[in-house]
């Protein structure tokens, strides 16, 4: 069996483990166990929905020891963690060594390593079709001597597995009634320009489409957001963070 064949089998095993897991917590544990050089996996959903309104209530599942998680929260590291900060801003995956660490984070990283955890890691931002953001992070075993080489061999598979994990999280959070409607990019563009006070004829010029098509987008996006008028649709889209004012 070649190295490529072996890595394909690992990927397929990890994919099946995520799909069959009872929940996201079980899925990240199963994903971690498929990769011998990975010590921990964390899934961080940037926002959840409560009573139909977007709130800053992150959904986080991790395989880190309970003792470290408790210390992380007790010390308030969540407010300064540069990996989470960068991960929820960036578009592309990144190694932790790429992140600039300010003096305010020295205690965090020192504490992290003192707790027996490796400073080597890799994080994958996930942005789905309705602009929800999540972050999947892999933390290396402390004994790993060639993390970069291991990363090179698996990073493409990990990117796909991160999206599979995110889809599982969406189902766990929202069930079959996902509060985010499937709105097309053109519909979102139309709604954005409406939020900026533009009329249909102006939007038609901006988007280089007919005014009739703009009006069609206006009707469809209002319907998908279940709103009586466009003002309500704009307000709801902003609350769901589908557009920004």
mmCIF file of C-alpha atoms in Angstrom, residues 2-236:
data_model
loop_
_atom_site.group_PDB
_atom_site.id
_atom_site.type_symbol
_atom_site.label_atom_id
_atom_site.label_comp_id
_atom_site.label_asym_id
_atom_site.label_seq_id
_atom_site.Cartn_x
_atom_site.Cartn_y
_atom_site.Cartn_z
ATOM 1 C CA UNK A 2 1.363 3.418 -0.957
ATOM 2 C CA UNK A 3 1.471 6.444 1.350
ATOM 3 C CA UNK A 4 -1.306 8.064 -0.721
ATOM 4 C CA UNK A 5 -3.490 4.977 -0.362
ATOM 5 C CA UNK A 6 -2.914 4.942 3.388
ATOM 6 C CA UNK A 7 -3.826 8.615 3.719
ATOM 7 C CA UNK A 8 -6.957 8.086 1.620
ATOM 8 C CA UNK A 9 -8.051 5.284 3.937
ATOM 9 C CA UNK A 10 -7.490 7.507 6.976
ATOM 10 C CA UNK A 11 -9.542 10.278 5.373
ATOM 11 C CA UNK A 12 -12.388 7.893 4.521
ATOM 12 C CA UNK A 13 -12.358 6.524 8.063
ATOM 13 C CA UNK A 14 -12.445 10.047 9.509
ATOM 14 C CA UNK A 15 -15.254 11.104 7.181
ATOM 15 C CA UNK A 16 -17.356 8.062 8.140
ATOM 16 C CA UNK A 17 -16.631 8.645 11.832
ATOM 17 C CA UNK A 18 -17.863 12.237 11.666
ATOM 18 C CA UNK A 19 -21.002 11.263 9.766
ATOM 19 C CA UNK A 20 -21.891 8.429 12.146
ATOM 20 C CA UNK A 21 -21.068 10.246 15.396
ATOM 21 C CA UNK A 22 -23.983 11.018 17.695
ATOM 22 C CA UNK A 23 -23.018 14.669 18.034
ATOM 23 C CA UNK A 24 -20.232 17.166 17.353
ATOM 24 C CA UNK A 25 -18.416 16.325 20.584
ATOM 25 C CA UNK A 26 -18.212 12.679 19.583
ATOM 26 C CA UNK A 27 -17.301 13.652 16.020
ATOM 27 C CA UNK A 28 -14.241 15.704 16.980
ATOM 28 C CA UNK A 29 -13.027 12.957 19.308
ATOM 29 C CA UNK A 30 -13.377 10.416 16.501
ATOM 30 C CA UNK A 31 -11.615 12.757 14.080
ATOM 31 C CA UNK A 32 -8.720 13.222 16.498
ATOM 32 C CA UNK A 33 -8.364 9.476 16.968
ATOM 33 C CA UNK A 34 -7.991 8.931 13.225
ATOM 34 C CA UNK A 35 -4.776 10.977 13.094
ATOM 35 C CA UNK A 36 -2.003 9.704 15.335
ATOM 36 C CA UNK A 37 -0.040 12.973 15.371
ATOM 37 C CA UNK A 38 -3.088 15.022 16.443
ATOM 38 C CA UNK A 39 -3.608 15.472 20.182
ATOM 39 C CA UNK A 40 -6.739 17.630 20.141
ATOM 40 C CA UNK A 41 -9.427 18.983 17.828
ATOM 41 C CA UNK A 42 -11.668 21.983 18.503
ATOM 42 C CA UNK A 43 -14.786 23.142 16.656
ATOM 43 C CA UNK A 44 -15.825 26.757 17.257
ATOM 44 C CA UNK A 45 -19.041 28.127 15.740
ATOM 45 C CA UNK A 46 -18.865 31.910 15.803
ATOM 46 C CA UNK A 47 -22.521 32.559 16.516
ATOM 47 C CA UNK A 48 -25.747 30.776 17.237
ATOM 48 C CA UNK A 49 -29.398 31.752 17.002
ATOM 49 C CA UNK A 50 -31.555 32.359 20.050
ATOM 50 C CA UNK A 51 -35.235 33.193 19.682
ATOM 51 C CA UNK A 52 -34.730 34.076 16.047
ATOM 52 C CA UNK A 53 -32.056 36.696 16.745
ATOM 53 C CA UNK A 54 -28.337 36.440 16.141
ATOM 54 C CA UNK A 55 -26.390 36.677 19.375
ATOM 55 C CA UNK A 56 -22.768 36.294 20.371
ATOM 56 C CA UNK A 57 -23.199 32.862 21.899
ATOM 57 C CA UNK A 58 -20.466 30.680 20.427
ATOM 58 C CA UNK A 59 -20.944 26.940 20.168
ATOM 59 C CA UNK A 60 -17.649 25.255 21.077
ATOM 60 C CA UNK A 61 -16.691 21.593 21.305
ATOM 61 C CA UNK A 62 -13.145 20.514 22.112
ATOM 62 C CA UNK A 63 -11.125 17.474 23.128
ATOM 63 C CA UNK A 64 -8.807 19.513 25.370
ATOM 64 C CA UNK A 65 -8.700 18.253 28.984
ATOM 65 C CA UNK A 66 -11.370 19.629 31.279
ATOM 66 C CA UNK A 67 -8.662 21.100 33.505
ATOM 67 C CA UNK A 68 -7.238 23.207 30.691
ATOM 68 C CA UNK A 69 -10.700 24.317 29.528
ATOM 69 C CA UNK A 70 -11.600 25.401 33.066
ATOM 70 C CA UNK A 71 -8.328 27.325 33.400
ATOM 71 C CA UNK A 72 -8.803 28.907 29.966
ATOM 72 C CA UNK A 73 -12.211 30.213 30.997
ATOM 73 C CA UNK A 74 -11.211 31.173 34.552
ATOM 74 C CA UNK A 75 -8.236 33.220 33.346
ATOM 75 C CA UNK A 76 -10.311 34.935 30.667
ATOM 76 C CA UNK A 77 -8.066 33.699 27.871
ATOM 77 C CA UNK A 78 -11.064 33.492 25.574
ATOM 78 C CA UNK A 79 -11.012 37.292 25.245
ATOM 79 C CA UNK A 80 -7.413 37.442 24.008
ATOM 80 C CA UNK A 81 -6.873 34.109 22.233
ATOM 81 C CA UNK A 82 -5.149 35.132 18.968
ATOM 82 C CA UNK A 83 -5.914 31.831 17.228
ATOM 83 C CA UNK A 84 -9.666 32.311 17.645
ATOM 84 C CA UNK A 85 -9.412 36.001 16.800
ATOM 85 C CA UNK A 86 -7.472 35.388 13.611
ATOM 86 C CA UNK A 87 -9.489 32.314 12.710
ATOM 87 C CA UNK A 88 -12.766 34.182 12.712
ATOM 88 C CA UNK A 89 -11.314 36.942 10.527
ATOM 89 C CA UNK A 90 -9.232 35.012 8.024
ATOM 90 C CA UNK A 91 -10.476 33.319 4.887
ATOM 91 C CA UNK A 92 -7.743 30.689 4.488
ATOM 92 C CA UNK A 93 -6.288 27.975 6.757
ATOM 93 C CA UNK A 94 -3.191 28.888 8.735
ATOM 94 C CA UNK A 95 -0.497 27.405 10.952
ATOM 95 C CA UNK A 96 -0.355 28.820 14.447
ATOM 96 C CA UNK A 97 3.235 29.908 13.849
ATOM 97 C CA UNK A 98 1.902 32.465 11.333
ATOM 98 C CA UNK A 99 -0.032 34.358 14.005
ATOM 99 C CA UNK A 100 1.522 37.409 15.642
ATOM 100 C CA UNK A 101 1.400 37.037 19.400
ATOM 101 C CA UNK A 102 1.362 40.231 21.441
ATOM 102 C CA UNK A 103 2.638 40.619 25.015
ATOM 103 C CA UNK A 104 -0.905 40.183 26.331
ATOM 104 C CA UNK A 105 -0.846 36.584 25.050
ATOM 105 C CA UNK A 106 2.492 35.481 26.535
ATOM 106 C CA UNK A 107 0.887 34.132 29.703
ATOM 107 C CA UNK A 108 -1.718 32.244 27.668
ATOM 108 C CA UNK A 109 0.862 30.429 25.542
ATOM 109 C CA UNK A 110 3.184 29.806 28.477
ATOM 110 C CA UNK A 111 0.290 28.352 30.455
ATOM 111 C CA UNK A 112 -0.711 26.284 27.426
ATOM 112 C CA UNK A 113 2.700 24.636 27.152
ATOM 113 C CA UNK A 114 3.088 24.250 30.912
ATOM 114 C CA UNK A 115 -0.147 22.262 30.805
ATOM 115 C CA UNK A 116 1.584 19.761 28.518
ATOM 116 C CA UNK A 117 0.045 21.015 25.273
ATOM 117 C CA UNK A 118 1.964 21.605 22.060
ATOM 118 C CA UNK A 119 2.347 25.097 20.555
ATOM 119 C CA UNK A 120 2.013 23.542 17.092
ATOM 120 C CA UNK A 121 -1.386 23.713 15.491
ATOM 121 C CA UNK A 122 -3.383 24.350 12.359
ATOM 122 C CA UNK A 123 -6.725 26.127 12.050
ATOM 123 C CA UNK A 124 -9.254 26.058 9.223
ATOM 124 C CA UNK A 125 -11.832 28.864 8.901
ATOM 125 C CA UNK A 126 -15.155 27.638 7.553
ATOM 126 C CA UNK A 127 -17.538 30.040 5.835
ATOM 127 C CA UNK A 128 -20.719 28.460 4.527
ATOM 128 C CA UNK A 129 -23.133 29.595 1.827
ATOM 129 C CA UNK A 130 -25.017 31.885 4.176
ATOM 130 C CA UNK A 131 -21.855 33.448 5.629
ATOM 131 C CA UNK A 132 -21.864 31.584 8.934
ATOM 132 C CA UNK A 133 -18.325 31.364 10.288
ATOM 133 C CA UNK A 134 -16.717 28.519 12.164
ATOM 134 C CA UNK A 135 -13.188 27.457 13.022
ATOM 135 C CA UNK A 136 -11.789 23.928 13.189
ATOM 136 C CA UNK A 137 -8.394 23.625 14.883
ATOM 137 C CA UNK A 138 -5.945 20.727 15.099
ATOM 138 C CA UNK A 139 -3.380 20.674 17.919
ATOM 139 C CA UNK A 140 -0.263 18.506 17.531
ATOM 140 C CA UNK A 141 0.949 15.913 20.004
ATOM 141 C CA UNK A 142 3.859 17.316 22.049
ATOM 142 C CA UNK A 143 6.108 14.493 20.825
ATOM 143 C CA UNK A 144 5.689 15.325 17.119
ATOM 144 C CA UNK A 145 8.996 16.210 15.464
ATOM 145 C CA UNK A 146 7.792 16.979 11.928
ATOM 146 C CA UNK A 147 4.454 18.701 12.300
ATOM 147 C CA UNK A 148 4.873 20.700 9.101
ATOM 148 C CA UNK A 149 5.504 17.560 7.066
ATOM 149 C CA UNK A 150 2.500 15.841 8.641
ATOM 150 C CA UNK A 151 0.421 18.924 7.969
ATOM 151 C CA UNK A 152 1.436 19.017 4.304
ATOM 152 C CA UNK A 153 0.225 15.452 3.852
ATOM 153 C CA UNK A 154 -3.164 15.959 5.485
ATOM 154 C CA UNK A 155 -4.197 19.605 5.199
ATOM 155 C CA UNK A 156 -6.325 19.158 2.070
ATOM 156 C CA UNK A 157 -8.253 16.306 3.671
ATOM 157 C CA UNK A 158 -8.635 18.299 6.879
ATOM 158 C CA UNK A 159 -10.192 21.184 4.957
ATOM 159 C CA UNK A 160 -12.881 18.846 3.608
ATOM 160 C CA UNK A 161 -13.409 17.229 6.998
ATOM 161 C CA UNK A 162 -13.794 20.682 8.601
ATOM 162 C CA UNK A 163 -16.737 21.423 6.312
ATOM 163 C CA UNK A 164 -18.240 18.002 7.035
ATOM 164 C CA UNK A 165 -17.943 18.757 10.747
ATOM 165 C CA UNK A 166 -19.544 22.164 10.264
ATOM 166 C CA UNK A 167 -22.541 20.649 8.486
ATOM 167 C CA UNK A 168 -22.984 18.280 11.416
ATOM 168 C CA UNK A 169 -22.839 21.211 13.839
ATOM 169 C CA UNK A 170 -25.504 23.093 11.885
ATOM 170 C CA UNK A 171 -27.843 20.109 12.189
ATOM 171 C CA UNK A 172 -27.079 19.780 15.902
ATOM 172 C CA UNK A 173 -27.728 23.476 16.491
ATOM 173 C CA UNK A 174 -30.791 23.963 14.339
ATOM 174 C CA UNK A 175 -32.150 20.528 13.488
ATOM 175 C CA UNK A 176 -34.060 20.232 10.247
ATOM 176 C CA UNK A 177 -35.267 23.828 10.594
ATOM 177 C CA UNK A 178 -32.150 25.779 9.828
ATOM 178 C CA UNK A 179 -33.009 29.445 10.572
ATOM 179 C CA UNK A 180 -30.784 30.637 7.758
ATOM 180 C CA UNK A 181 -32.645 30.616 4.437
ATOM 181 C CA UNK A 182 -30.802 29.642 1.274
ATOM 182 C CA UNK A 183 -30.400 33.069 -0.258
ATOM 183 C CA UNK A 184 -28.400 33.487 -3.443
ATOM 184 C CA UNK A 185 -25.432 35.896 -3.686
ATOM 185 C CA UNK A 186 -27.424 38.111 -6.100
ATOM 186 C CA UNK A 187 -30.351 38.278 -3.677
ATOM 187 C CA UNK A 188 -27.973 39.280 -0.883
ATOM 188 C CA UNK A 189 -26.394 41.933 -3.095
ATOM 189 C CA UNK A 190 -29.838 43.310 -3.890
ATOM 190 C CA UNK A 191 -30.776 43.357 -0.211
ATOM 191 C CA UNK A 192 -27.514 45.072 0.694
ATOM 192 C CA UNK A 193 -28.130 47.902 -1.774
ATOM 193 C CA UNK A 194 -31.693 48.229 -0.508
ATOM 194 C CA UNK A 195 -30.208 48.677 2.975
ATOM 195 C CA UNK A 196 -28.116 51.501 1.521
ATOM 196 C CA UNK A 197 -31.239 53.292 0.355
ATOM 197 C CA UNK A 198 -30.975 52.424 -3.329
ATOM 198 C CA UNK A 199 -34.065 52.111 -5.543
ATOM 199 C CA UNK A 200 -34.585 49.223 -7.947
ATOM 200 C CA UNK A 201 -33.443 51.265 -10.977
ATOM 201 C CA UNK A 202 -30.220 52.237 -9.168
ATOM 202 C CA UNK A 203 -29.553 48.634 -8.153
ATOM 203 C CA UNK A 204 -30.108 47.519 -11.734
ATOM 204 C CA UNK A 205 -27.353 49.864 -12.880
ATOM 205 C CA UNK A 206 -24.982 48.845 -10.071
ATOM 206 C CA UNK A 207 -25.434 45.123 -10.707
ATOM 207 C CA UNK A 208 -25.695 45.486 -14.508
ATOM 208 C CA UNK A 209 -28.982 43.619 -14.680
ATOM 209 C CA UNK A 210 -32.513 44.599 -15.663
ATOM 210 C CA UNK A 211 -34.811 46.391 -13.241
ATOM 211 C CA UNK A 212 -37.296 43.552 -13.728
ATOM 212 C CA UNK A 213 -34.677 41.084 -12.471
ATOM 213 C CA UNK A 214 -33.958 43.314 -9.478
ATOM 214 C CA UNK A 215 -37.640 43.356 -8.581
ATOM 215 C CA UNK A 216 -37.713 39.571 -8.887
ATOM 216 C CA UNK A 217 -34.820 39.344 -6.416
ATOM 217 C CA UNK A 218 -36.635 41.746 -4.106
ATOM 218 C CA UNK A 219 -39.726 39.553 -4.043
ATOM 219 C CA UNK A 220 -37.833 36.284 -3.660
ATOM 220 C CA UNK A 221 -35.566 37.474 -0.851
ATOM 221 C CA UNK A 222 -38.522 38.948 1.034
ATOM 222 C CA UNK A 223 -40.343 35.628 0.669
ATOM 223 C CA UNK A 224 -37.323 33.578 1.798
ATOM 224 C CA UNK A 225 -36.909 35.749 4.884
ATOM 225 C CA UNK A 226 -40.644 35.462 5.586
ATOM 226 C CA UNK A 227 -41.138 39.232 5.788
ATOM 227 C CA UNK A 228 -44.054 41.406 4.791
ATOM 228 C CA UNK A 229 -41.917 44.151 3.286
ATOM 229 C CA UNK A 230 -38.355 44.956 2.307
ATOM 230 C CA UNK A 231 -37.661 47.042 5.417
ATOM 231 C CA UNK A 232 -38.420 44.024 7.567
ATOM 232 C CA UNK A 233 -36.298 41.839 5.275
ATOM 233 C CA UNK A 234 -33.314 44.184 5.620
ATOM 234 C CA UNK A 235 -33.686 44.287 9.412
ATOM 235 C CA UNK A 236 -33.911 40.497 9.647
#
